[in-house]
Structure formats: structure tokens, C-alpha cells
């Protein structure tokens, strides 16, 4: 049995055991304790410095980012009448984006997030405070979030909330669509993006955004909202 096949079988076994385990955390921790965790300095142009997937488990932020951006880019062909623009993160080089974008008709603009939002028809947002900022600009949005299975599994165990976006958490209902993990697919993103671009759906969303902005504008709103979110976790 090759090392690759052995690893796949171990992973499959873990997934099955988790479903019926009395203490799934113990299984997860024991499994990952066997994985190499040595740090490496990686040169993207030198293949000899590249870590294997097991070495990237503990620091996979870029991997998760690349994964979700790759899925988002697949929907472009379904919206030929729109110009897609990426609000570039300040800590990520443009070269990194270009390697993922390749020849797709996408622009990357850094340090201009608010200007981009004010000129947008809709947005695909990866959760965080960006969902709240997008709502304040009254831009229809779809939340797209995909991380490693193990990160998501642990989050589901320790963090008990119905939503991941600040907009939905504050409103305590689904105001904007959240596509999480397996639901974050090309098919679903296309479907939900078409919905928010439909002018017939904008009035209802605009009313909900107004309610949200009203909540944020009251004195002491920051403390009240923060306390409310903590109580829901």
C-alpha cells in the first residue's frame, strides 16, 4: 500500500468515526498529532521548498483563501455583462492574485475597498466585518465561506451560532445568504448572485439594511451588539 493510499484510508476512517464518537475532539486531536508540523521557508518559484499538504495543516490561511477565490472566479463566465473586481487584501501581493486569476477578466484593486463598494451592483463576501461594511453601503451580497474540514468541524463544536456573518448575527435572521462549506459551490454562488442582482429582490433587502443601519446608529450600539453576539456564541 502506497503512503498516499494509506493516508486516504486513515482520513476516511476518521470521518466515519467522528459521526458516532462520544468524544470526537479526542479523535481529531490524536489524528493531527501524528501529522508533521515542522516549519518551512517557502519560495513559490523553487519547487524543492514547497511543503506537502500535511505540513501546511497548521498554517493554511493562504490555502483557504486561494480555494474560495478559485471557486468565486468560476462564476464569471455566467455574468458576461458585469466587470468583476477583487478588493485586494493589503498583506497579499498582486502577483499572488495574478497566478490564481490567469487570463480571466478580473481586475485587482488594493486600498480602494469603499470606492469599489460604492460603485458595485453586488458583492461576493468572505464574511467578517466586510459583510457589515457592504450592508452599510446597501450593496446586495452573498457570503461565501469555505475552510478546511477540521477547522469547520472544531468551530461547529465550540461555537454555537446560527450564522457567521455580522449582518445576520445582528439581525438574528437570514438577511443575506450564507454559502458555507459544501454549499459554497459554483452552482450555488451563480444561483444566489443572480437573485441579488434581480431588481425585484432589492427593495426587500434595502428595507432590511435600513433596519440594520438604524440599530447601528443608536447610542451605545457597539457595546450592545457585541454583548448580543457574545451571548449567541
Short mmCIF file of C-alpha atoms in Angstrom, two decimals, residues 2-232:
data_model
loop_
_atom_site.label_atom_id
_atom_site.label_comp_id
_atom_site.label_asym_id
_atom_site.label_seq_id
_atom_site.Cartn_x
_atom_site.Cartn_y
_atom_site.Cartn_z
CA UNK A 2 1.43 3.37 -1.01
CA UNK A 3 1.79 6.15 1.55
CA UNK A 4 -0.80 8.21 -0.34
CA UNK A 5 -3.41 5.42 -0.25
CA UNK A 6 -2.70 4.79 3.42
CA UNK A 7 -3.30 8.44 4.26
CA UNK A 8 -6.57 8.48 2.33
CA UNK A 9 -7.78 5.40 4.19
CA UNK A 10 -6.85 6.93 7.55
CA UNK A 11 -8.72 10.12 6.65
CA UNK A 12 -11.79 8.16 5.53
CA UNK A 13 -11.75 6.16 8.76
CA UNK A 14 -11.52 9.34 10.85
CA UNK A 15 -14.52 10.89 9.04
CA UNK A 16 -16.63 7.79 9.75
CA UNK A 17 -15.55 7.53 13.40
CA UNK A 18 -16.37 11.19 14.09
CA UNK A 19 -20.03 10.68 13.21
CA UNK A 20 -20.61 8.23 16.08
CA UNK A 21 -17.85 9.15 18.55
CA UNK A 22 -18.78 10.04 22.13
CA UNK A 23 -15.83 12.43 22.29
CA UNK A 24 -14.95 13.39 18.69
CA UNK A 25 -12.41 16.00 19.82
CA UNK A 26 -10.12 13.29 21.19
CA UNK A 27 -10.19 11.51 17.84
CA UNK A 28 -9.37 14.69 15.97
CA UNK A 29 -6.51 15.70 18.25
CA UNK A 30 -4.96 12.21 18.18
CA UNK A 31 -5.19 12.16 14.40
CA UNK A 32 -3.48 15.51 13.88
CA UNK A 33 -0.82 14.81 16.49
CA UNK A 34 0.64 12.30 14.03
CA UNK A 35 0.98 14.91 11.28
CA UNK A 36 4.33 16.61 10.59
CA UNK A 37 4.28 20.24 11.76
CA UNK A 38 7.82 21.43 11.03
CA UNK A 39 8.02 24.98 9.65
CA UNK A 40 9.47 25.68 6.21
CA UNK A 41 10.53 28.78 4.33
CA UNK A 42 8.70 28.56 1.04
CA UNK A 43 9.87 30.05 -2.24
CA UNK A 44 6.95 29.97 -4.74
CA UNK A 45 9.48 29.68 -7.60
CA UNK A 46 11.50 26.86 -6.07
CA UNK A 47 9.65 23.55 -6.04
CA UNK A 48 12.14 21.99 -3.64
CA UNK A 49 10.96 24.35 -0.86
CA UNK A 50 7.26 23.55 -1.26
CA UNK A 51 5.70 21.75 1.75
CA UNK A 52 3.42 18.80 1.26
CA UNK A 53 -0.25 19.25 2.31
CA UNK A 54 0.36 17.66 5.70
CA UNK A 55 2.96 20.28 6.57
CA UNK A 56 0.55 23.06 5.65
CA UNK A 57 -2.21 22.00 8.03
CA UNK A 58 -1.34 24.41 10.84
CA UNK A 59 -0.89 27.47 8.63
CA UNK A 60 -3.34 27.18 5.77
CA UNK A 61 -4.75 30.71 5.58
CA UNK A 62 -3.43 31.26 2.09
CA UNK A 63 -4.62 27.83 1.02
CA UNK A 64 -8.15 28.52 2.24
CA UNK A 65 -8.07 31.96 0.62
CA UNK A 66 -6.92 30.51 -2.70
CA UNK A 67 -9.62 27.85 -2.53
CA UNK A 68 -12.51 30.26 -2.01
CA UNK A 69 -11.19 32.75 -4.56
CA UNK A 70 -10.84 29.94 -7.09
CA UNK A 71 -14.49 28.99 -6.64
CA UNK A 72 -15.62 32.61 -6.95
CA UNK A 73 -13.69 33.05 -10.20
CA UNK A 74 -15.57 30.14 -11.77
CA UNK A 75 -18.83 32.12 -11.80
CA UNK A 76 -17.51 34.94 -14.00
CA UNK A 77 -18.49 33.27 -17.28
CA UNK A 78 -22.15 33.29 -16.19
CA UNK A 79 -22.18 37.12 -15.90
CA UNK A 80 -20.67 38.45 -19.14
CA UNK A 81 -22.33 41.87 -18.72
CA UNK A 82 -20.51 42.61 -15.45
CA UNK A 83 -16.93 43.59 -14.65
CA UNK A 84 -15.60 41.57 -11.71
CA UNK A 85 -13.16 43.36 -9.40
CA UNK A 86 -11.26 41.94 -6.41
CA UNK A 87 -10.72 44.24 -3.44
CA UNK A 88 -7.13 43.18 -2.80
CA UNK A 89 -6.01 42.44 0.74
CA UNK A 90 -3.16 44.75 1.83
CA UNK A 91 -0.95 41.88 3.00
CA UNK A 92 -1.17 39.84 -0.22
CA UNK A 93 0.97 40.65 -3.24
CA UNK A 94 -0.65 41.30 -6.61
CA UNK A 95 1.46 38.50 -8.09
CA UNK A 96 -0.34 36.02 -5.85
CA UNK A 97 -3.72 37.11 -7.24
CA UNK A 98 -2.48 37.02 -10.82
CA UNK A 99 -1.39 33.40 -10.52
CA UNK A 100 -4.92 32.45 -9.50
CA UNK A 101 -6.74 34.73 -11.95
CA UNK A 102 -4.68 33.74 -15.01
CA UNK A 103 -6.47 35.04 -18.11
CA UNK A 104 -9.89 35.70 -16.55
CA UNK A 105 -11.42 39.14 -16.99
CA UNK A 106 -10.89 40.31 -13.44
CA UNK A 107 -9.21 43.39 -12.03
CA UNK A 108 -7.47 43.61 -8.66
CA UNK A 109 -7.58 46.95 -6.85
CA UNK A 110 -5.96 47.45 -3.45
CA UNK A 111 -6.70 50.06 -0.77
CA UNK A 112 -9.89 51.21 -2.50
CA UNK A 113 -12.50 48.96 -0.86
CA UNK A 114 -15.04 51.69 -0.08
CA UNK A 115 -14.76 53.22 -3.54
CA UNK A 116 -15.31 49.79 -5.05
CA UNK A 117 -18.35 49.15 -2.88
CA UNK A 118 -19.92 52.48 -3.73
CA UNK A 119 -19.72 51.59 -7.42
CA UNK A 120 -20.78 47.95 -7.15
CA UNK A 121 -24.01 46.25 -8.17
CA UNK A 122 -23.41 43.25 -5.90
CA UNK A 123 -20.65 41.61 -3.88
CA UNK A 124 -19.34 38.16 -3.01
CA UNK A 125 -18.01 38.49 0.53
CA UNK A 126 -15.98 36.09 2.65
CA UNK A 127 -17.71 37.00 5.91
CA UNK A 128 -16.02 39.02 8.67
CA UNK A 129 -16.56 42.75 9.07
CA UNK A 130 -16.76 43.08 5.27
CA UNK A 131 -20.38 41.89 5.33
CA UNK A 132 -21.30 44.76 7.64
CA UNK A 133 -19.43 47.32 5.54
CA UNK A 134 -21.13 46.03 2.40
CA UNK A 135 -24.55 46.31 4.09
CA UNK A 136 -23.88 49.89 5.18
CA UNK A 137 -23.20 50.73 1.53
CA UNK A 138 -26.51 48.97 0.77
CA UNK A 139 -24.90 46.59 -1.70
CA UNK A 140 -26.61 43.21 -2.24
CA UNK A 141 -24.24 40.45 -1.22
CA UNK A 142 -23.68 36.72 -0.93
CA UNK A 143 -21.45 35.37 1.84
CA UNK A 144 -19.05 32.66 0.64
CA UNK A 145 -17.05 30.76 3.22
CA UNK A 146 -15.02 27.59 2.88
CA UNK A 147 -12.29 26.36 5.19
CA UNK A 148 -10.64 23.03 5.98
CA UNK A 149 -12.93 20.29 7.22
CA UNK A 150 -11.10 20.07 10.53
CA UNK A 151 -11.33 23.83 11.21
CA UNK A 152 -15.02 23.84 10.39
CA UNK A 153 -15.67 20.74 12.48
CA UNK A 154 -13.98 22.21 15.56
CA UNK A 155 -15.77 25.52 15.09
CA UNK A 156 -19.12 23.73 14.98
CA UNK A 157 -18.29 22.00 18.28
CA UNK A 158 -17.08 25.01 20.24
CA UNK A 159 -19.00 27.90 18.68
CA UNK A 160 -22.78 27.58 18.73
CA UNK A 161 -24.19 30.26 16.43
CA UNK A 162 -26.79 30.15 13.67
CA UNK A 163 -24.94 32.49 11.34
CA UNK A 164 -21.37 33.53 10.53
CA UNK A 165 -21.93 36.98 9.04
CA UNK A 166 -22.23 40.05 11.26
CA UNK A 167 -25.30 41.20 9.32
CA UNK A 168 -27.28 38.06 10.12
CA UNK A 169 -25.94 37.84 13.67
CA UNK A 170 -27.02 41.38 14.48
CA UNK A 171 -30.43 41.00 12.83
CA UNK A 172 -30.82 37.48 14.28
CA UNK A 173 -32.21 36.18 10.99
CA UNK A 174 -31.01 35.46 7.47
CA UNK A 175 -30.91 38.82 5.73
CA UNK A 176 -28.11 37.83 3.38
CA UNK A 177 -27.46 34.35 2.02
CA UNK A 178 -24.60 32.40 3.58
CA UNK A 179 -22.98 29.69 1.48
CA UNK A 180 -20.80 27.68 3.84
CA UNK A 181 -18.52 24.69 3.21
CA UNK A 182 -20.18 22.23 0.77
CA UNK A 183 -22.91 24.75 -0.02
CA UNK A 184 -20.24 27.13 -1.26
CA UNK A 185 -20.17 25.78 -4.80
CA UNK A 186 -20.10 27.35 -8.25
CA UNK A 187 -23.70 26.32 -8.87
CA UNK A 188 -24.98 27.87 -5.64
CA UNK A 189 -22.95 31.07 -6.00
CA UNK A 190 -24.29 31.61 -9.52
CA UNK A 191 -27.85 30.98 -8.31
CA UNK A 192 -27.64 33.36 -5.33
CA UNK A 193 -25.74 36.05 -7.22
CA UNK A 194 -28.45 36.11 -9.87
CA UNK A 195 -31.02 36.55 -7.12
CA UNK A 196 -29.33 39.57 -5.54
CA UNK A 197 -28.79 41.15 -8.96
CA UNK A 198 -32.52 40.88 -9.69
CA UNK A 199 -34.04 44.34 -9.18
CA UNK A 200 -37.25 42.75 -7.86
CA UNK A 201 -35.36 41.48 -4.81
CA UNK A 202 -33.55 44.70 -3.97
CA UNK A 203 -36.39 46.57 -2.29
CA UNK A 204 -36.86 43.94 0.40
CA UNK A 205 -33.12 43.77 1.06
CA UNK A 206 -32.89 47.55 1.20
CA UNK A 207 -35.56 47.64 3.93
CA UNK A 208 -33.60 45.10 5.99
CA UNK A 209 -30.40 47.09 5.50
CA UNK A 210 -32.20 50.22 6.75
CA UNK A 211 -33.24 48.35 9.90
CA UNK A 212 -29.65 47.21 10.41
CA UNK A 213 -28.25 50.71 9.95
CA UNK A 214 -30.87 52.04 12.39
CA UNK A 215 -29.67 49.53 15.00
CA UNK A 216 -26.05 50.51 14.44
CA UNK A 217 -26.86 54.20 14.76
CA UNK A 218 -28.34 54.14 18.24
CA UNK A 219 -26.20 55.34 21.18
CA UNK A 220 -24.23 52.51 22.73
CA UNK A 221 -24.88 50.25 19.75
CA UNK A 222 -21.33 48.88 19.58
CA UNK A 223 -21.41 47.56 23.16
CA UNK A 224 -24.96 46.28 22.83
CA UNK A 225 -24.30 44.42 19.57
CA UNK A 226 -21.02 42.98 20.84
CA UNK A 227 -22.73 41.73 24.01
CA UNK A 228 -25.60 40.27 21.97
CA UNK A 229 -23.23 38.39 19.66
CA UNK A 230 -21.24 37.01 22.61
CA UNK A 231 -24.45 35.73 24.20
CA UNK A 232 -25.32 33.92 20.97
#
